[in-house]
Amino acid sequence: MYTLILVNTTDADAINNTKEAICIANKIGKEYSPVLIGESEQTLSHLQELESICPKKIVGTNTLLNNQSLDLLVSSYEQIIKKTNSKIILLVADVLTREISARLAARLNIPLLQECSQIDIQNNSLTFTRPIFGGIASATLQSDGTTPLIATLQKGAFHSSDIQKYTNCRTTYITLELQKEMEKVEYEKLSQTSSNGLSMEKASSIVCGGRGIGGPEGFELLSKLANLLDNGVIGASRAACDAGWIDHSYQIGLTGRNVSPNLYFAIGISGASQHMAGCTKSKTIVAINKDPSALIFNDADIGVIGEWQKIIPLLIEKIKAVK
Amino acid sequence: MSLNIIVCIKQLIDPETPIENLTIDEQTKDITTKDNKSLVINGFDLNAIEAALSLKDEYGAKVTIISFGEVESQNGLKKPLAMGADEAVLLNKPVSFVDPVTTAFFLSKAIKLYHPFDLILCGRQASDWDNSEVPFRIAEHLNISCISLASKIEINESMAIVTRALPNGFERAKTNLPCLITITNEFGEPRYPNLKGIMSANKKNIKQITSTMLGINESDIKPKTEIIKINFQTRNKNCEFIQSDNNEYSAQLLTEKLQTLKLL
């Protein structure tokens, strides 16, 4: 089964993402090509990094592609998919690729399987497993057999080990037929909060506050605790962000960030599955909640029953004393 | 200027439902509730209704709510009417598993045939399957431009100017009407219906559109994806509890525990 891997070159993790997708491609059929669009510096450097692990690469080019338009990207992928005889198209899921894949699937009238955490071959056909209902259940699906099909992969769900190296690799350049009129939406960057975001996904410790924090002041106390911990930052549940106590860029959960620190403090957080979907990969979860029946204790390794307002200042003193 | 705004909404199982109250429906193979409790409107779709109503406040608009659901779910459409929507339409769903392809097909067809529009608003994704697939499929079917993850919308002449809330910051997107926009929770909390709204909603009829009215033969509906099985995740973490009336003692125990685990 020939696989196309559509590479989101705007993602800083593009190479790792592609390696994860290659492992899936190898499992289901051996032959694969990453597809890169445009000739920006970013694209060219990705192309170089993929050189020895991808015997066949495809690059779509057109001078209109300089402005990173989503509409042009979708049209570019559409043309390349139509020109190749692929059976499966893989993308690593993020807000951009999920939009691209849904629009492609609609244009090409083909099946789409979003956010897969597992892909298996059963009786010669593929099955796709993914979390649903905020992660409290997982669903296994199959397509009706229409090819190609598109699957987006949950970021980090697949391991990218032992990728075969190749010599004699080549790159096919495809000139795309794009017109200015295809670009229906104009985009302009306003502000970047990525520095905070980046540190959150790489943090070793996260102190996360939820609805129980009750206001913006509480997060100042959580910051004090975070500052004492190894590479520590604060985070928040969607309820706390929606209440306006802290910026949405701190949001952890299904529609926020997905984090996996060594130590995760869940403070004043009920433990709704939508929040847990963003932090269950943490090594140790410590929950502080005054309600012993709170759902969060089902996911926690250590549960402290009590009022965080009283416990955290004492905890800060104790940690300072042993550091 | 008066706008025609359509909001597509999904009614689904309350995401706060405890796992013990959920089960698998033998026929659809999808998750259902044990006590057949009524559905709620998807949270992001409530944000989309709020977005439509705030545009109505600002520019004047007719707001039409369309939901693809079973006949029993029509009462759920009273809420958006009570919030201030002008019209609500239930698109009758054949009782079987429907995939996003079918949902988008029905919604697009109904919009094309019965509801002229300047703007279609949808929640960014539904909290049950989180596909974020149907809105984009609708935009493609109707061949209109689309902008995702709006936290703010302004209308200037025949143009939509949208602020997008992305994981790494904000972006501005501009496009001509008609277009489709997906709304994220950053848009703001949905308003509560007031008494006057509730009374006027009670007097309004929910319009019904059937497959026949859309010229769709139900036996021709072939989902592109199918559920094979659903497994509930068992939570098997064994939480070690620290509970004491003495908070200082709790803090001490926790510190020692974290030290033992080499987390400090």
XYZ file of C-alpha atoms in Angstrom:
587
model
C 0.000 0.000 0.000
C 1.562 3.239 -1.175
C 1.383 5.929 1.509
C 1.637 9.683 1.207
C 2.756 11.586 4.280
C 1.677 15.233 4.158
C 4.287 17.163 6.138
C 3.236 20.288 8.039
C 6.483 22.201 7.642
C 5.263 25.002 9.945
C 5.431 22.639 12.938
C 8.762 22.797 14.772
C 8.429 19.027 15.288
C 7.886 18.286 11.594
C 10.761 15.802 11.288
C 9.787 13.753 14.344
C 6.185 13.795 13.181
C 7.220 12.500 9.787
C 9.302 9.737 11.367
C 6.268 8.588 13.353
C 4.215 8.517 10.168
C 6.979 6.578 8.364
C 6.753 3.831 10.988
C 3.051 3.459 10.280
C 3.697 3.527 6.529
C 6.289 0.753 6.939
C 3.862 -1.329 8.969
C 1.122 -1.146 6.358
C 3.006 -1.284 3.098
C 6.670 -0.255 2.828
C 6.321 2.257 0.018
C 5.894 5.851 1.082
C 6.604 9.439 0.103
C 6.598 12.514 2.237
C 4.949 15.456 0.487
C 6.321 18.950 1.076
C 4.762 22.067 -0.355
C 6.647 25.178 -1.428
C 10.322 26.054 -1.565
C 10.759 28.060 1.604
C 13.963 27.711 3.604
C 12.024 25.673 6.136
C 10.818 23.244 3.476
C 14.296 22.844 2.001
C 15.886 22.143 5.363
C 13.193 19.548 6.139
C 13.812 17.980 2.768
C 17.486 17.633 3.595
C 16.791 16.061 6.978
C 14.466 13.507 5.400
C 16.960 12.698 2.618
C 18.327 9.350 3.781
C 15.151 7.912 5.287
C 12.827 8.609 2.379
C 13.752 6.982 -0.928
C 11.073 8.961 -2.728
C 10.106 12.483 -1.846
C 7.566 14.756 -3.483
C 7.769 18.526 -3.503
C 4.964 20.639 -4.900
C 6.044 24.003 -6.236
C 4.423 27.196 -7.415
C 5.526 30.793 -6.927
C 2.164 31.636 -5.332
C 3.045 29.366 -2.410
C 5.196 31.951 -0.656
C 2.346 33.328 1.402
C 1.376 30.203 3.351
C -2.282 30.280 2.369
C -4.381 27.451 3.753
C -6.583 27.473 0.654
C -3.571 27.055 -1.636
C -2.157 24.305 0.576
C -5.387 22.319 0.306
C -5.452 22.752 -3.488
C -1.777 21.747 -3.694
C -2.307 18.538 -1.753
C -5.434 17.800 -3.762
C -3.495 17.974 -7.032
C -0.651 15.814 -5.750
C -3.007 13.166 -4.373
C -4.773 12.994 -7.724
C -1.458 12.554 -9.528
C -0.221 9.716 -7.313
C -1.633 6.280 -6.842
C -1.666 6.331 -3.037
C -3.910 4.150 -0.924
C -3.482 5.969 2.344
C -2.632 9.540 3.267
C -1.194 10.303 6.691
C -0.885 13.591 8.601
C 0.099 14.179 12.200
C -2.901 15.811 13.852
C -2.907 19.457 14.930
C -5.447 22.223 14.346
C -4.003 23.000 10.916
C -3.714 19.443 9.583
C -7.127 18.469 10.909
C -8.681 21.284 8.893
C -6.634 20.415 5.812
C -7.544 16.737 6.030
C -11.278 17.407 6.452
C -11.316 19.721 3.452
C -9.331 17.259 1.338
C -11.598 14.380 2.322
C -14.640 16.428 1.288
C -13.146 17.478 -2.057
C -12.012 13.998 -2.956
C -15.087 12.328 -1.424
C -12.967 9.902 0.588
C -13.039 8.601 4.191
C -11.263 10.418 6.990
C -10.198 8.957 10.332
C -9.170 11.639 12.800
C -6.700 11.470 15.689
C -5.771 7.767 15.414
C -3.693 6.368 18.260
C -3.339 2.932 16.688
C -3.545 1.496 13.179
C -3.651 -2.277 12.627
C -4.022 -4.704 9.772
C -6.752 -7.293 10.279
C -7.643 -9.740 7.481
C -5.948 -7.535 4.923
C -7.904 -4.454 5.859
C -6.932 -1.592 8.095
C -8.518 -0.759 11.422
C -8.134 2.576 13.145
C -8.349 3.075 16.895
C -8.795 6.449 18.519
C -9.883 7.994 21.800
C -13.448 9.332 21.957
C -15.605 11.059 24.584
C -12.618 12.926 25.948
C -10.611 9.741 26.339
C -12.984 7.721 28.530
C -13.400 5.254 25.683
C -11.640 4.193 22.531
C -13.309 3.384 19.240
C -12.043 1.086 16.516
C -13.264 1.949 13.040
C -12.813 0.800 9.496
C -13.443 2.500 6.199
C -15.843 1.381 3.453
C -12.879 0.540 1.222
C -12.806 3.778 -0.773
C -9.211 4.689 -1.636
C -7.288 6.621 -0.867
C -8.293 7.310 2.714
C -6.927 9.942 5.041
C -5.869 9.243 8.616
C -4.561 11.840 11.045
C -2.269 10.495 13.758
C -2.360 11.503 17.381
C 0.884 13.336 18.044
C 3.329 11.204 20.021
C 1.201 8.043 19.903
C 3.582 6.202 17.597
C 7.250 5.402 18.115
C 9.742 6.366 15.509
C 12.451 3.776 16.085
C 14.559 1.786 13.631
C 13.892 3.631 10.435
C 15.704 2.066 7.521
C 18.303 4.215 5.761
C 18.433 4.397 1.989
C 20.878 5.492 -0.678
C 19.862 6.564 -4.176
C 17.073 8.710 -2.878
C 15.289 11.011 -5.234
C 12.930 13.934 -5.109
C 10.152 14.484 -7.601
C 9.140 18.088 -8.185
C 5.561 18.674 -9.236
C 4.570 22.062 -10.621
C 1.177 22.877 -9.211
C -1.550 24.660 -11.097
C -2.577 27.372 -8.719
C -4.369 30.638 -9.324
C -4.618 33.679 -7.125
C -8.430 33.266 -7.063
C -8.077 29.972 -5.168
C -6.869 31.959 -2.197
C -10.171 32.958 -0.619
C -8.955 33.816 2.876
C -6.167 36.240 3.761
C -4.218 35.582 6.964
C -2.114 37.891 9.110
C -0.267 36.975 12.353
C -1.235 39.170 15.304
C 0.652 37.925 18.344
C 2.711 34.937 19.337
C 2.508 33.259 22.711
C 4.538 30.276 21.663
C 7.381 30.830 24.129
C 5.047 29.971 26.976
C 3.580 27.104 24.999
C 6.904 25.620 24.175
C 8.082 25.730 27.751
C 4.873 24.028 28.818
C 5.307 21.015 26.567
C 8.947 20.694 27.612
C 8.430 21.433 31.314
C 9.425 18.731 33.839
C 6.840 19.913 36.361
C 3.471 21.586 35.864
C 1.236 23.075 38.535
C -2.245 23.205 37.041
C -5.208 25.046 38.560
C -8.900 24.559 37.809
C -12.314 25.935 38.688
C -11.553 25.453 42.406
C -8.866 28.155 42.255
C -11.672 30.717 42.284
C -9.879 33.720 40.773
C -6.694 35.089 39.205
C -4.947 35.578 42.580
C -4.726 31.830 43.206
C -2.478 31.407 40.191
C 0.127 33.645 41.828
C 0.413 31.122 44.633
C 0.593 28.262 42.116
C 3.438 30.135 40.361
C 5.383 30.241 43.609
C 5.111 26.462 43.903
C 5.991 25.976 40.211
C 9.120 28.116 40.617
C 10.395 25.772 43.323
C 9.995 22.668 41.190
C 12.357 21.240 38.615
C 11.774 23.191 35.367
C 8.300 24.076 36.626
C 5.542 26.132 34.991
C 1.870 26.734 35.679
C -1.103 25.549 33.626
C -4.875 25.778 33.834
C -8.043 23.874 33.033
C -10.463 25.222 30.461
C -12.902 26.298 33.201
C -10.250 28.574 34.730
C -9.337 30.035 31.315
C -12.956 30.571 30.284
C -13.547 32.380 33.583
C -10.852 34.844 32.526
C -8.535 34.116 35.477
C -5.634 33.213 33.217
C -4.820 33.400 29.516
C -6.062 30.602 27.228
C -2.492 29.855 26.153
C -2.115 28.109 29.546
C -5.012 25.747 28.857
C -4.294 22.021 29.197
C -6.752 19.453 27.874
C -8.441 18.132 24.790
C -8.720 21.556 23.137
C -5.645 22.978 24.827
C -2.153 21.661 25.255
C -1.165 18.049 25.603
C 1.577 17.730 28.218
C 3.605 14.891 29.702
C 5.796 16.200 32.562
C 7.391 14.071 35.275
C 5.279 15.771 37.927
C 1.780 17.153 37.426
C -0.072 18.947 40.204
C -3.851 19.065 39.635
C -5.223 21.658 42.024
C -8.909 22.440 42.356
C -9.542 20.325 39.282
C -12.555 17.994 39.183
C -10.958 15.596 36.711
C -13.339 15.819 33.739
C -12.139 13.552 30.940
C -11.709 16.551 28.593
C -9.060 17.924 30.918
C -7.403 14.579 31.629
C -7.028 13.974 27.875
C -4.290 16.627 27.986
C -2.286 15.326 30.948
C -2.711 11.568 31.492
C 0.727 10.951 30.008
C 2.298 12.692 33.030
C 4.559 10.340 35.035
C 3.238 11.282 38.490
C -0.052 13.086 39.068
C -0.602 14.716 42.452
C -4.172 15.902 43.060
C -5.189 18.290 45.816
C -8.938 18.528 46.271
C -11.218 18.918 49.268
C -13.828 16.549 47.785
C -12.703 12.920 48.406
C -15.110 11.696 45.698
C -13.665 14.012 43.009
C -13.054 12.171 39.723
C -9.480 13.443 39.644
C -8.466 10.889 42.287
C -9.181 8.096 39.771
C -6.315 9.393 37.664
C -3.990 10.573 40.409
C -1.006 8.704 41.845
C -1.032 10.753 45.020
C -4.204 12.349 46.349
C -4.204 14.979 49.070
C -7.645 15.607 50.530
C -7.861 19.138 51.845
C -8.080 22.819 50.995
C -5.364 23.875 48.584
C -5.370 27.437 50.001
C -4.067 26.041 53.268
C -1.923 23.183 51.989
C 0.056 24.914 49.216
C 1.673 27.642 51.394
C 2.743 24.933 53.859
C 3.989 22.745 51.044
C 6.045 25.654 49.685
C 7.706 26.034 53.128
C 8.423 22.310 53.412
C 9.916 22.095 49.918
C 12.081 25.174 50.552
C 13.358 23.483 53.720
C 14.515 20.336 51.924
C 15.967 21.996 48.837
C -27.630 45.646 6.567
C -29.266 42.532 7.816
C -27.477 39.237 7.740
C -28.790 35.735 7.279
C -26.895 33.605 9.755
C -27.189 29.831 10.038
C -25.834 28.022 13.083
C -25.370 24.249 12.754
C -25.629 22.535 16.121
C -25.268 18.995 17.444
C -27.101 17.575 20.415
C -25.102 14.960 22.252
C -24.602 13.107 25.507
C -23.674 15.467 28.342
C -19.861 15.252 28.557
C -20.163 15.359 32.364
C -22.054 12.037 32.392
C -20.226 9.591 34.697
C -18.771 6.601 32.866
C -20.968 4.229 34.941
C -24.050 5.674 33.219
C -22.773 5.019 29.717
C -23.213 1.898 27.650
C -22.983 0.724 24.038
C -26.048 0.841 21.793
C -26.383 -2.594 20.146
C -27.760 -1.178 16.920
C -25.500 1.783 16.227
C -22.493 0.366 18.149
C -22.029 3.934 19.415
C -22.034 5.102 23.038
C -25.403 5.872 24.617
C -26.691 6.572 28.129
C -28.194 3.782 30.239
C -31.138 5.874 31.375
C -31.873 7.395 27.971
C -31.423 10.844 29.444
C -32.019 13.767 27.140
C -29.186 15.269 25.158
C -27.461 18.616 25.619
C -26.247 21.071 22.997
C -22.526 20.679 22.285
C -20.612 23.298 24.290
C -18.760 24.815 21.322
C -22.082 25.021 19.447
C -23.449 27.158 22.291
C -20.437 29.442 21.716
C -21.446 29.523 18.025
C -25.035 30.469 18.936
C -23.635 33.229 21.138
C -21.479 34.433 18.237
C -24.539 34.572 15.959
C -26.597 36.453 18.546
C -23.825 38.967 19.236
C -23.616 39.641 15.465
C -27.390 40.046 15.478
C -27.084 42.610 18.304
C -24.373 44.471 16.426
C -25.522 44.412 12.810
C -29.054 43.017 12.749
C -29.541 39.460 11.549
C -31.944 36.597 11.154
C -30.477 33.653 13.053
C -31.546 30.165 11.974
C -30.504 27.111 13.968
C -30.198 23.799 12.110
C -29.647 20.498 13.859
C -29.307 17.043 12.338
C -30.931 14.771 14.877
C -33.623 12.309 15.773
C -37.229 13.555 16.079
C -37.085 13.207 19.875
C -34.344 15.829 20.031
C -36.565 18.659 18.781
C -37.270 19.979 22.267
C -33.594 20.701 22.671
C -33.966 23.334 19.961
C -36.146 25.483 22.230
C -33.052 26.638 24.102
C -31.390 28.520 21.197
C -34.785 30.063 20.393
C -35.063 31.208 24.017
C -31.546 32.653 23.778
C -32.727 34.808 20.884
C -32.506 32.793 17.651
C -35.308 33.482 15.166
C -35.915 30.048 13.747
C -34.999 26.449 14.483
C -34.980 23.555 12.045
C -34.652 19.875 12.826
C -33.218 17.816 10.031
C -34.590 14.334 10.675
C -31.808 11.823 11.048
C -32.427 8.226 9.992
C -32.005 6.117 13.120
C -28.707 4.380 12.558
C -25.058 5.245 12.900
C -24.226 8.264 10.827
C -20.695 9.288 10.059
C -19.500 12.874 9.538
C -19.786 12.414 5.750
C -23.529 11.744 6.019
C -24.066 14.540 8.519
C -22.312 17.078 6.305
C -24.208 15.811 3.248
C -27.607 16.324 4.917
C -26.743 19.727 6.360
C -25.298 21.049 3.091
C -28.278 19.845 1.114
C -30.797 21.412 3.506
C -28.908 24.712 3.522
C -28.675 24.758 -0.257
C -32.356 23.983 -0.804
C -34.075 25.928 1.957
C -31.830 28.454 3.632
C -30.098 31.308 1.843
C -27.260 32.618 4.023
C -24.469 35.139 4.389
C -22.748 33.321 7.194
C -22.707 29.764 8.556
C -21.386 29.300 12.083
C -20.430 25.985 13.694
C -18.758 25.007 16.969
C -15.100 24.080 16.425
C -15.751 20.412 17.220
C -18.241 18.184 19.059
C -17.248 16.943 22.495
C -18.264 13.328 21.843
C -16.178 12.381 18.787
C -14.050 15.532 18.447
C -13.710 15.081 14.705
C -13.910 18.777 13.717
C -14.813 17.440 10.312
C -18.436 18.355 9.518
C -17.974 22.175 9.277
C -15.137 21.871 6.755
C -17.041 19.322 4.706
C -20.047 21.695 4.588
C -17.848 24.586 3.414
C -16.386 22.407 0.659
C -19.808 21.089 -0.425
C -21.172 24.634 -0.665
C -17.930 25.831 -2.251
C -17.530 28.754 0.164
C -14.492 29.965 2.050
C -14.029 28.935 5.662
C -12.171 30.240 8.684
C -11.657 28.112 11.780
C -11.263 28.843 15.506
C -12.811 32.307 15.670
C -12.652 34.190 18.961
C -14.040 37.405 17.448
C -15.935 38.360 14.270
C -16.505 41.743 12.672
C -18.494 42.334 9.530
C -17.344 45.158 7.267
C -19.516 45.643 4.194
C -19.428 42.222 2.569
C -16.349 41.012 4.383
C -15.848 38.943 7.541
C -12.839 39.935 9.649
C -12.063 37.188 12.106
C -9.644 36.874 15.019
C -8.475 33.266 15.294
C -7.322 31.821 18.622
C -4.521 29.396 17.767
C -2.397 27.347 20.181
C 0.564 29.708 19.665
C -1.151 33.069 19.461
C -3.700 35.068 17.538
C -4.160 35.548 13.831
C -6.436 37.750 11.740
C -8.274 36.254 8.768
C -10.354 38.089 6.184
C -12.723 36.752 3.578
C -15.769 37.740 1.552
C -19.253 36.681 2.531
C -20.787 34.174 2.214
C -18.480 32.028 4.312
C -18.384 29.447 7.093
C -16.698 30.173 10.422
C -16.018 27.742 13.284
C -16.201 29.190 16.789
C -13.976 28.346 19.744
C -14.677 28.816 23.454
C -12.507 31.962 23.546
C -15.419 33.734 21.831
C -17.075 33.976 25.232
C -19.706 32.401 27.458
C -23.096 31.810 25.858
C -25.890 34.034 27.207
C -28.664 32.659 29.410
C -32.217 32.721 28.076
C -34.379 35.314 29.851
C -38.053 34.863 30.755
C -39.267 36.780 27.725
C -37.086 34.637 25.480
C -38.387 31.422 27.045
C -42.020 32.534 26.592
C -41.530 33.470 22.961
C -39.615 30.247 22.269
C -42.552 28.249 23.605
C -44.818 29.820 20.997
C -42.484 29.006 18.117
C -42.666 25.801 16.098
C -39.617 23.755 15.311
C -39.525 23.273 11.543
C -38.897 19.770 10.299
C -37.032 18.749 7.177
C -37.125 15.097 6.121
C -34.882 13.104 3.800
C -37.714 13.060 1.252
C -37.840 16.854 1.234
C -34.121 16.807 0.430
C -34.569 14.204 -2.288
C -32.402 11.753 -0.362
C -33.315 8.090 -0.467
C -32.369 6.715 2.939
C -31.240 3.381 1.516
C -28.648 5.274 -0.529
C -26.890 6.559 2.562
C -23.594 4.731 2.803
C -21.299 5.836 5.601
C -17.618 5.962 4.659
C -16.522 4.831 8.097
C -18.034 2.279 10.417
C -17.561 1.470 14.100
C -16.233 -2.026 14.758
C -16.060 -1.769 18.512
C -15.894 0.631 21.422
C -14.018 -0.102 24.647
C -14.380 1.902 27.813
C -11.003 2.737 29.299
C -10.581 1.269 32.713
C -8.839 3.587 35.079
C -6.487 1.422 37.035
C -4.378 3.954 38.814
C -4.145 3.218 42.485
C -4.261 6.571 44.182
C -2.284 6.801 47.385
C -4.227 9.126 49.686
C -2.874 11.656 52.145
C -5.655 12.743 54.470
C -5.244 14.507 57.789
C -6.957 17.252 59.781
C -3.495 18.674 60.230
C -2.605 20.439 56.972
C 1.012 20.835 58.001
C 1.286 17.081 58.443
C -0.276 16.550 54.981
C 2.234 18.967 53.447
C 5.070 17.179 55.243
C 3.948 13.740 54.034
C 3.580 14.988 50.462
C 7.055 16.558 50.506
C 8.578 13.302 51.791
C 6.711 11.298 49.173
C 7.933 13.587 46.368
C 11.479 13.303 47.719
C 11.283 9.508 47.719
C 10.096 9.613 44.107
C 13.042 11.947 43.325
C 10.664 14.589 42.032
C 12.106 17.468 44.058
